[in-house]
Amino acid sequence: MKDLKNRKVAILSTDGFEESELTSPKNALEESGATVHIISLEEGRIRGWKDGNWSLDIGVDHTLDAVYEDDYDGLVLPGGVINPDKLRRNEKAVAFVRSFFRNHKPVAAICHGPQILIDADVVGGRKLTSFHSIKKDLENAGAKWFDEEVVVDQGLVTSRSPNDLPAFNRKLVEEVYEGRHANQTL
């Protein structure tokens, strides 16, 4: 297991995140020693989604207004249908995501999470995967889409669904451990 002791990772999310796609990566990072912060659009709590129903509430550590990319060594973008759609309509969220690429830091997105990458203009020419229903959107934005449990491209980690979480979490921890990637850029 990689030691992420001195590493801080942001999980950018809002209401409607797929419960396991936030909690499982968070637990994997924390078990590896990382400090993990839930970053959201507003203070308070955000509500998850599981099996077609609202599920657990998770406390927000910081709002986008209170953090900078410089504060973190990596970024996680959970899926869910509602969560990424809300985030991609918020320019501060899109700019926050884009800043990780500009500074060559690891970014991990699962399921519908890669939708915000389209709005951040960071998928052109990149290899990735996602939930199958957004494949065409990603390809239209210039991505090279693969139907694999996890795809890694220069610090960008993507997976298709909660079924892929074990592979996603392993690669997420590995990429955060490796740190900056020179070719992880806009």
Short mmCIF file of C-alpha atoms in Angstrom, two decimals:
data_model
loop_
_atom_site.label_atom_id
_atom_site.label_comp_id
_atom_site.label_asym_id
_atom_site.label_seq_id
_atom_site.Cartn_x
_atom_site.Cartn_y
_atom_site.Cartn_z
CA MET A 1 0.00 0.00 0.00
CA LYS A 2 1.25 3.47 -0.94
CA ASP A 3 1.84 5.92 1.93
CA LEU A 4 -0.02 9.17 1.28
CA LYS A 5 0.78 10.69 4.69
CA ASN A 6 1.40 14.43 3.85
CA ARG A 7 -0.94 14.38 0.83
CA LYS A 8 -4.25 16.23 0.65
CA VAL A 9 -6.95 15.31 -1.83
CA ALA A 10 -10.12 17.21 -2.71
CA ILE A 11 -13.37 15.45 -3.56
CA LEU A 12 -15.52 17.89 -5.51
CA SER A 13 -19.19 17.01 -5.15
CA THR A 14 -22.69 18.27 -4.52
CA ASP A 15 -26.15 16.79 -4.01
CA GLY A 16 -26.87 13.69 -6.06
CA PHE A 17 -23.46 12.00 -5.93
CA GLU A 18 -23.44 8.22 -6.28
CA GLU A 19 -22.84 7.19 -2.66
CA SER A 20 -20.20 4.50 -3.25
CA GLU A 21 -18.33 6.64 -5.78
CA LEU A 22 -17.61 9.19 -3.06
CA THR A 23 -17.28 7.04 0.04
CA SER A 24 -15.13 4.25 -1.42
CA PRO A 25 -12.38 6.50 -2.90
CA LYS A 26 -12.46 8.64 0.26
CA ASN A 27 -11.93 5.58 2.43
CA ALA A 28 -9.14 4.23 0.18
CA LEU A 29 -7.30 7.56 0.29
CA GLU A 30 -7.68 7.90 4.06
CA GLU A 31 -6.56 4.31 4.64
CA SER A 32 -3.42 5.19 2.67
CA GLY A 33 -2.80 8.16 4.96
CA ALA A 34 -4.13 11.06 2.86
CA THR A 35 -6.16 13.92 4.25
CA VAL A 36 -9.40 14.17 2.26
CA HIS A 37 -11.70 17.18 2.09
CA ILE A 38 -15.21 17.29 0.65
CA ILE A 39 -15.46 20.47 -1.42
CA SER A 40 -18.87 21.69 -2.55
CA LEU A 41 -20.80 24.67 -3.83
CA GLU A 42 -22.35 25.51 -0.46
CA GLU A 43 -21.66 24.93 3.24
CA GLY A 44 -23.42 22.26 5.24
CA ARG A 45 -24.15 18.79 3.98
CA ILE A 46 -24.56 17.14 0.59
CA ARG A 47 -26.90 14.26 -0.09
CA GLY A 48 -25.98 11.05 -1.85
CA TRP A 49 -27.89 8.76 -4.17
CA LYS A 50 -28.05 4.97 -3.93
CA ASP A 51 -30.25 2.43 -5.72
CA GLY A 52 -32.59 5.10 -7.10
CA ASN A 53 -33.17 6.86 -3.78
CA TRP A 54 -31.62 9.61 -1.69
CA SER A 55 -29.12 8.15 0.75
CA LEU A 56 -26.65 9.41 3.33
CA ASP A 57 -25.72 13.02 3.98
CA ILE A 58 -22.03 13.92 4.09
CA GLY A 59 -20.61 17.04 5.69
CA VAL A 60 -18.89 19.59 3.47
CA ASP A 61 -15.40 20.53 4.67
CA HIS A 62 -15.00 23.63 2.49
CA THR A 63 -16.81 25.53 -0.23
CA LEU A 64 -15.22 26.33 -3.58
CA ASP A 65 -14.95 29.95 -2.45
CA ALA A 66 -12.64 28.95 0.40
CA VAL A 67 -10.13 26.67 -1.40
CA TYR A 68 -7.54 26.75 -4.13
CA GLU A 69 -6.02 23.99 -6.22
CA ASP A 70 -2.68 24.82 -4.50
CA ASP A 71 -4.18 23.40 -1.29
CA TYR A 72 -4.40 19.88 -2.78
CA ASP A 73 -2.28 17.14 -4.34
CA GLY A 74 -5.15 15.53 -6.26
CA LEU A 75 -8.83 15.71 -7.14
CA VAL A 76 -11.66 13.13 -7.21
CA LEU A 77 -14.88 13.62 -9.19
CA PRO A 78 -17.60 11.15 -8.14
CA GLY A 79 -20.43 10.35 -10.49
CA GLY A 80 -24.13 10.04 -10.11
CA VAL A 81 -26.38 11.57 -12.72
CA ILE A 82 -27.33 14.70 -10.74
CA ASN A 83 -23.97 15.63 -9.17
CA PRO A 84 -21.80 16.14 -12.30
CA ASP A 85 -24.62 17.93 -14.11
CA LYS A 86 -24.93 20.47 -11.29
CA LEU A 87 -21.16 20.95 -11.04
CA ARG A 88 -20.58 21.45 -14.77
CA ARG A 89 -23.02 24.37 -14.74
CA ASN A 90 -20.93 26.18 -12.10
CA GLU A 91 -18.00 28.15 -13.54
CA LYS A 92 -16.08 28.05 -10.23
CA ALA A 93 -16.30 24.25 -10.21
CA VAL A 94 -15.18 24.04 -13.83
CA ALA A 95 -12.27 26.41 -13.18
CA PHE A 96 -11.26 24.42 -10.08
CA VAL A 97 -11.12 21.21 -12.13
CA ARG A 98 -9.21 22.91 -14.96
CA SER A 99 -6.60 24.23 -12.50
CA PHE A 100 -5.56 20.68 -11.53
CA PHE A 101 -4.76 19.93 -15.17
CA ARG A 102 -2.95 23.24 -15.62
CA ASN A 103 -0.73 22.31 -12.65
CA HIS A 104 -0.18 18.69 -13.71
CA LYS A 105 -1.92 17.13 -10.69
CA PRO A 106 -3.77 13.79 -10.61
CA VAL A 107 -7.50 13.84 -11.29
CA ALA A 108 -9.80 10.82 -10.93
CA ALA A 109 -13.36 10.72 -12.30
CA ILE A 110 -15.81 7.82 -12.24
CA CYS A 111 -19.09 6.98 -13.97
CA HIS A 112 -20.77 10.29 -14.97
CA GLY A 113 -18.00 12.30 -13.22
CA PRO A 114 -16.08 12.85 -16.50
CA GLN A 115 -18.89 15.12 -17.73
CA ILE A 116 -17.33 18.07 -15.93
CA LEU A 117 -14.06 17.34 -17.76
CA ILE A 118 -15.84 18.16 -21.02
CA ASP A 119 -16.77 21.62 -19.73
CA ALA A 120 -13.24 22.12 -18.40
CA ASP A 121 -11.94 21.47 -21.95
CA VAL A 122 -9.44 18.84 -20.81
CA VAL A 123 -10.50 15.66 -22.67
CA GLY A 124 -9.25 16.41 -26.19
CA GLY A 125 -6.85 13.65 -27.25
CA ARG A 126 -7.02 11.96 -23.83
CA LYS A 127 -7.69 8.25 -23.19
CA LEU A 128 -10.49 7.62 -20.72
CA THR A 129 -13.62 5.70 -19.85
CA SER A 130 -16.95 6.50 -18.22
CA PHE A 131 -20.47 5.25 -17.83
CA HIS A 132 -21.48 4.12 -21.33
CA SER A 133 -24.27 6.69 -21.73
CA ILE A 134 -21.80 9.60 -21.89
CA LYS A 135 -19.37 7.86 -24.27
CA LYS A 136 -20.55 9.86 -27.29
CA ASP A 137 -20.37 13.18 -25.38
CA LEU A 138 -16.75 12.46 -24.46
CA GLU A 139 -15.84 11.35 -27.98
CA ASN A 140 -17.47 14.48 -29.42
CA ALA A 141 -15.24 16.51 -27.07
CA GLY A 142 -12.18 14.74 -28.51
CA ALA A 143 -11.61 11.93 -26.00
CA LYS A 144 -10.48 8.45 -26.95
CA TRP A 145 -12.99 6.27 -25.07
CA PHE A 146 -12.25 2.69 -23.93
CA ASP A 147 -14.61 0.14 -22.38
CA GLU A 148 -12.26 -0.90 -19.54
CA GLU A 149 -12.62 -0.96 -15.75
CA VAL A 150 -9.96 1.70 -15.30
CA VAL A 151 -8.07 3.87 -17.79
CA VAL A 152 -5.05 5.95 -16.76
CA ASP A 153 -3.64 8.68 -18.99
CA GLN A 154 -0.81 10.78 -17.53
CA GLY A 155 -2.41 11.25 -14.10
CA LEU A 156 -6.03 11.15 -15.29
CA VAL A 157 -7.80 8.10 -13.80
CA THR A 158 -11.27 7.16 -15.04
CA SER A 159 -13.65 4.24 -14.47
CA ARG A 160 -17.09 3.19 -15.69
CA SER A 161 -19.22 2.41 -12.63
CA PRO A 162 -19.27 1.38 -8.96
CA ASN A 163 -18.36 -2.15 -10.09
CA ASP A 164 -14.93 -0.78 -11.04
CA LEU A 165 -14.20 0.86 -7.67
CA PRO A 166 -11.49 -1.58 -6.54
CA ALA A 167 -9.39 -0.91 -9.68
CA PHE A 168 -10.27 2.80 -9.62
CA ASN A 169 -9.19 3.18 -5.99
CA ARG A 170 -5.88 1.35 -6.55
CA LYS A 171 -4.97 3.59 -9.50
CA LEU A 172 -6.19 6.73 -7.69
CA VAL A 173 -3.91 6.01 -4.73
CA GLU A 174 -1.02 5.18 -7.08
CA GLU A 175 -1.39 8.39 -9.10
CA VAL A 176 -1.65 10.60 -6.00
CA TYR A 177 1.44 8.85 -4.65
CA GLU A 178 3.34 9.54 -7.89
CA GLY A 179 2.35 13.22 -7.74
CA ARG A 180 2.57 15.66 -10.61
CA HIS A 181 2.62 14.32 -14.16
CA ALA A 182 4.30 16.53 -16.74
CA ASN A 183 1.82 15.54 -19.46
CA GLN A 184 -1.27 15.99 -17.25
CA THR A 185 -2.23 19.30 -18.76
CA LEU A 186 -4.82 21.21 -20.77
#
